[in-house]
Coordinates of C-alpha atoms in Angstrom, one line a residue:
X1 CA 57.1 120.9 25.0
X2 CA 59.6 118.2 24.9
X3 CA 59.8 115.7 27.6
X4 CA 62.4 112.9 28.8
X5 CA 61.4 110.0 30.4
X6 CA 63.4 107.5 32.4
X7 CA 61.2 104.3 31.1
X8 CA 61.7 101.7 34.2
X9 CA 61.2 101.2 37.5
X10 CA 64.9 100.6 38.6
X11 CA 66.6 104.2 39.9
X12 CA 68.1 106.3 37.4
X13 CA 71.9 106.2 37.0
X14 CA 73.7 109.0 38.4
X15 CA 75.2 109.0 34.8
X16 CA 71.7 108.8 33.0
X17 CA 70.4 111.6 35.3
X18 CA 73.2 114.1 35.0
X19 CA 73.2 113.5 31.0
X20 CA 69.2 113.7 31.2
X21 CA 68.9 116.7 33.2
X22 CA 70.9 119.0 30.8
X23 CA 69.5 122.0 29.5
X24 CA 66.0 121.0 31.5
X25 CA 63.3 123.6 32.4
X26 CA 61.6 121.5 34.3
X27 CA 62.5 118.3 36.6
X28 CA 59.9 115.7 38.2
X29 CA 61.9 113.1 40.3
X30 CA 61.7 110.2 43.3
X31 CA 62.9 109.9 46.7
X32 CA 65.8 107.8 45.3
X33 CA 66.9 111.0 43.2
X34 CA 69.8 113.0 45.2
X35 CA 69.4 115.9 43.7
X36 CA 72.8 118.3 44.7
X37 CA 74.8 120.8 43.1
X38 CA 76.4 118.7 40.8
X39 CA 72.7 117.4 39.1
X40 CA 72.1 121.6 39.4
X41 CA 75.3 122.4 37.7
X42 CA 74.8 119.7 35.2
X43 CA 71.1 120.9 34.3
X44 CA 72.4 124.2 34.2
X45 CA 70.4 128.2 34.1
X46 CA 67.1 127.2 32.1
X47 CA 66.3 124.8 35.4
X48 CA 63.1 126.5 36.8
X49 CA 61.0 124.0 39.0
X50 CA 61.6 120.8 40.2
X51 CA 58.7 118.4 41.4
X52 CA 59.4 115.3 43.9
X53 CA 57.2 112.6 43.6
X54 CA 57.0 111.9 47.2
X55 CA 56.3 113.4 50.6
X56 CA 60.0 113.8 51.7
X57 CA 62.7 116.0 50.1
X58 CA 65.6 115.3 52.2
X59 CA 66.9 114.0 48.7
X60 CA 66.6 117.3 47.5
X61 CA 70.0 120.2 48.6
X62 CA 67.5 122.8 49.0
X63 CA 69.3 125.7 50.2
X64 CA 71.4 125.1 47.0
X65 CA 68.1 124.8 44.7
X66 CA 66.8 128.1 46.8
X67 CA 70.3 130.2 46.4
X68 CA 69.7 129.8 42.0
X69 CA 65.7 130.5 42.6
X70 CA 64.5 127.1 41.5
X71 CA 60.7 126.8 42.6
X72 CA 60.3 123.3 44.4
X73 CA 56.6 121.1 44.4
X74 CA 56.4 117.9 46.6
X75 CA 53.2 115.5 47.5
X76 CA 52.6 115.9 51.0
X77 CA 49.4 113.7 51.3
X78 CA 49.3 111.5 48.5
X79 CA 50.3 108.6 50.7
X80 CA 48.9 109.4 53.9
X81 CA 46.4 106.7 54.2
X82 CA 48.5 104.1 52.9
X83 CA 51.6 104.9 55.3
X84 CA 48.9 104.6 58.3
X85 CA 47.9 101.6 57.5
X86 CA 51.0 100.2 56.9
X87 CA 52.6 101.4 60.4
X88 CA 49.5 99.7 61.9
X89 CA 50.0 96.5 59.7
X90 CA 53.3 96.7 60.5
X91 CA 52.6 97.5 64.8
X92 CA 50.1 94.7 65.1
X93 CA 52.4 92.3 63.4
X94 CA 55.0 92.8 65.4
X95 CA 53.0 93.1 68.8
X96 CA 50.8 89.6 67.8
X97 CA 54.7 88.3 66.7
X98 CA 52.7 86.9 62.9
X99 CA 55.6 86.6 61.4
X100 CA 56.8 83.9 63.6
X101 CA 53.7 82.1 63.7
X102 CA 53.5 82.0 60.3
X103 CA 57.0 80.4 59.9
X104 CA 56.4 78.0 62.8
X105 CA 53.4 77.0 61.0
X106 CA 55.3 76.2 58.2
X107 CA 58.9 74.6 59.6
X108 CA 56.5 72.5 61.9
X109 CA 57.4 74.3 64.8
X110 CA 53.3 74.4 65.8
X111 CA 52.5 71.4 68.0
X112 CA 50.0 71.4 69.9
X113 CA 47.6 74.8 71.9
X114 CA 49.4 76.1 74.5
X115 CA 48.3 78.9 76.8
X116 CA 51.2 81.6 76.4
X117 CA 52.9 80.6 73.1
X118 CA 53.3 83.4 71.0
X119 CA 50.8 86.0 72.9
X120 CA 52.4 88.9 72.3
X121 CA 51.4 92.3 73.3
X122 CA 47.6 93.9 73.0
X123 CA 46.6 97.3 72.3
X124 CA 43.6 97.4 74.7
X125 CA 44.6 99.3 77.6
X126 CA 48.0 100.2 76.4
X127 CA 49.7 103.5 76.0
X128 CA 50.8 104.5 72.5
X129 CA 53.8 107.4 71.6
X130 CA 53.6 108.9 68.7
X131 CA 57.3 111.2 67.8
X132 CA 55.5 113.3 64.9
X133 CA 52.4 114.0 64.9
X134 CA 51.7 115.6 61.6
X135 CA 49.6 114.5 59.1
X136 CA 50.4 111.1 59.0
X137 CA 50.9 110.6 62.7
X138 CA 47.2 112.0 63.1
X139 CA 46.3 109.0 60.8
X140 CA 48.2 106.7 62.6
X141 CA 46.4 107.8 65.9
X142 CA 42.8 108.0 64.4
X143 CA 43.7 103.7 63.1
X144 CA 44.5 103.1 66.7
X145 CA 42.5 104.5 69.0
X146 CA 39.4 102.2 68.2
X147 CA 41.5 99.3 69.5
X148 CA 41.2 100.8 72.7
X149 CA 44.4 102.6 73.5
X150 CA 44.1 104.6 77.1
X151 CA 46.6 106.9 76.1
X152 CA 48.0 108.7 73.5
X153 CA 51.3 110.3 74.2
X154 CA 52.9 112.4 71.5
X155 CA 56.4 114.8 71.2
X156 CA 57.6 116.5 68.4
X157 CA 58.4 120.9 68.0
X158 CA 55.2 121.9 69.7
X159 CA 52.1 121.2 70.6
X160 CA 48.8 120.8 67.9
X161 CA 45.6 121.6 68.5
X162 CA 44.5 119.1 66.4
X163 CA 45.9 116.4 69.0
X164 CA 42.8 116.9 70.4
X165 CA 40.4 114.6 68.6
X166 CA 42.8 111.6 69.9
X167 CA 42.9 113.0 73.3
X168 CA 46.4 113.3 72.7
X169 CA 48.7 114.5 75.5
X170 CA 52.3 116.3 74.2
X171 CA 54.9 115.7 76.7
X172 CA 58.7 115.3 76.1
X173 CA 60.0 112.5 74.5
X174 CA 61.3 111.1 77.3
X175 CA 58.7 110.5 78.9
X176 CA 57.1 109.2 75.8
X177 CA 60.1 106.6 75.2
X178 CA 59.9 105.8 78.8
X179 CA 55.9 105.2 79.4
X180 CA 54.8 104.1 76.0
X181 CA 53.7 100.3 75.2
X182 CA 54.5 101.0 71.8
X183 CA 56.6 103.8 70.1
X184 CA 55.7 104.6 66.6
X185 CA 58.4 107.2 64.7
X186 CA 56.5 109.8 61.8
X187 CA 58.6 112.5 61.8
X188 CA 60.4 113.8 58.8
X189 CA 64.2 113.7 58.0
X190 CA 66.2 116.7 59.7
X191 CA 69.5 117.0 61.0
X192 CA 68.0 117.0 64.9
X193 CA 66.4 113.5 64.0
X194 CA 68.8 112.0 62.2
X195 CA 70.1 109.2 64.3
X196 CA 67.2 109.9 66.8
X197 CA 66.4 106.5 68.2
X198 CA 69.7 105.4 69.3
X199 CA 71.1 103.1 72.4
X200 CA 70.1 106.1 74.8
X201 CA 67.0 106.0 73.2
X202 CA 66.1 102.5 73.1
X203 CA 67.8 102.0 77.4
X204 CA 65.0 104.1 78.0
X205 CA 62.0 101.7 76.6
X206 CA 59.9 99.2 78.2
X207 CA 61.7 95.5 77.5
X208 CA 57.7 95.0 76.9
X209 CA 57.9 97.9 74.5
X210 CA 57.4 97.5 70.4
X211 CA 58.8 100.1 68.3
X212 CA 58.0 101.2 65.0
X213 CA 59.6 103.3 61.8
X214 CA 58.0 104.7 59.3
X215 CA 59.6 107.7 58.7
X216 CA 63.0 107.3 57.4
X217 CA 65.7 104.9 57.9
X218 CA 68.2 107.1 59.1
X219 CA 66.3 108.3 62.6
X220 CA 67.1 104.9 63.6
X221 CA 70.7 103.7 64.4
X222 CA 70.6 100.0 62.8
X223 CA 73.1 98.9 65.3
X224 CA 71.7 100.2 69.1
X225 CA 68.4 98.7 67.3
X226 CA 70.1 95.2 66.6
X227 CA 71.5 95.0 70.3
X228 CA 68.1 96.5 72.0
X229 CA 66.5 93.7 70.5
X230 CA 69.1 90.6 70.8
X231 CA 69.3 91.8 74.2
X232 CA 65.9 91.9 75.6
X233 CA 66.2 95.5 75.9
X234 CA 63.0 95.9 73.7
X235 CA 60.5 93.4 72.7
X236 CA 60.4 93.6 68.9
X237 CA 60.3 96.2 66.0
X238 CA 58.4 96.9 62.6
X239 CA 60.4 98.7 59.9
X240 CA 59.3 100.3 57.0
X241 CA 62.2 102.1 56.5
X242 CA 65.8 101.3 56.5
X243 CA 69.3 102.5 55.3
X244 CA 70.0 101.5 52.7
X245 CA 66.9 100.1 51.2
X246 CA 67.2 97.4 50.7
X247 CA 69.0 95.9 53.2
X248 CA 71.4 93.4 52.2
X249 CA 70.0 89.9 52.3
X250 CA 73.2 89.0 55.0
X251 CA 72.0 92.2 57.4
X252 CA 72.1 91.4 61.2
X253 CA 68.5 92.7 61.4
X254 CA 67.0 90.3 59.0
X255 CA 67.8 87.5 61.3
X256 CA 65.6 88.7 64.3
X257 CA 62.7 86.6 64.4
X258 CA 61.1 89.8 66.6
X259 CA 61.7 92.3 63.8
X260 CA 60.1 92.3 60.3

């Protein structure tokens, strides 16, 4: 068995990867890998399986890979836990607003105690939505609920029965969007949520409301985001996730001080 390894960290070149990937059998690639037609042409007939390292394939043309009969493999819970605890890192950040008290701290912005400085939002009491409640929405809700959450609203296809351990209520995602404290995307990449959380969307929040992605950057039109939050329209946002990745260092976004 012969194998070709891309030795770095950095993203294959489109160039390398089309000249790497010919006469393959096999192909094991990262999110940042589009594989389309043209890496399938290029590999050509002896292409047999391809294996993504990651727990999204909306890198992968897979009605192109399934019209030559190329088997696909993909890791759907390698990085469950760590995405949960993430989103929560990134929710309670947001909510507690740590990232500007850690730069007041240091541009001397922190003066003396006062009562309502940089208070934020709390999870006791609050109502959570949750758009995807698969495997690593259910790990999401299992983090929060011991901060004391009273409910925990979810949408998505349908209904799971395994909701039920979080006392999770399904309901449309309107209502979710408009009673949730905080909004927390984990649903995968399809064309119905592409471009998901949009101005409609975000008119329908709480302006007390946080809202976090951790799903992919492209449920999320940048721009309604940038003007729900310059305009009080929502009270801050965690990102995980963004398109591109990374943002440019000059991106509207990155000058919020109520989203990190």
């Amino acid at each position: 068995c012969e194998v070709s390894l891309w030795d770095s960290d950095e993203p294959v070149s489109r160039a390398e990867l089309l000249k790497g990937v010919q006469g393959a059998h096999g192909l094991l690639c990262l999110l940042s890998d589009k594989i389309d037609a043209e890496v399938l042409d290029a590999a050509g007939p002896n292409l047999k399986v391809i294996s993504t390292l990651s727990v999204g394939f909306d890198h992968l043309a897979l009605d192109e890979i399934k019209k030559r009969g190329i088997r696909v493999g993909y890791t759907p819970d390698v990085l469950t836990d760590a995405t949960a605890e993430l989103t929560v890192a990134l929710l309670l950040a947001a909510a507690r607003r740590l990232p500007e008290g850690v730069e007041e701290v240091k541009n001397g912005g922190w003066s003396s105690w006062k009562p309502l400085w940089l208070c934020g939002y709390g999870l006791s009491g609050s109502t959570v939505g949750i758009i995807g409640l698969g495997r690593i929405g259910m790990a999401i809700a299992r983090r929060l609920m011991p901060f004391g959450v009273k409910r925990l609203l979810y949408s998505g296809r349908t209904a799971k029965a395994h909701a039920a351990e979080v006392n999770g209520e399904f309901v449309p995602q309107d209502t979710l969007v408009s009673e949730s404290d905080f909004i927390v995307v984990s649903c995968s990449l399809t064309p119905e949520t592409q471009g998901l959380c949009d101005k409609a969307f975000f008119s329908k929040m709480k302006n007390t409301a946080v809202f976090v992605n951790s799903s992919r950057g492209a449920v999320v039109n940048q721009e309604d985001l940038y003007e729900a939050l310059t305009s009080g329209q929502i009270a801050a946002a965690g990102l995980d996730v963004t398109t591109p990745e990374p943002l440019p260092t000059n991106h509207p976004l990155l000058t919020l001080k109520n989203c990190g």
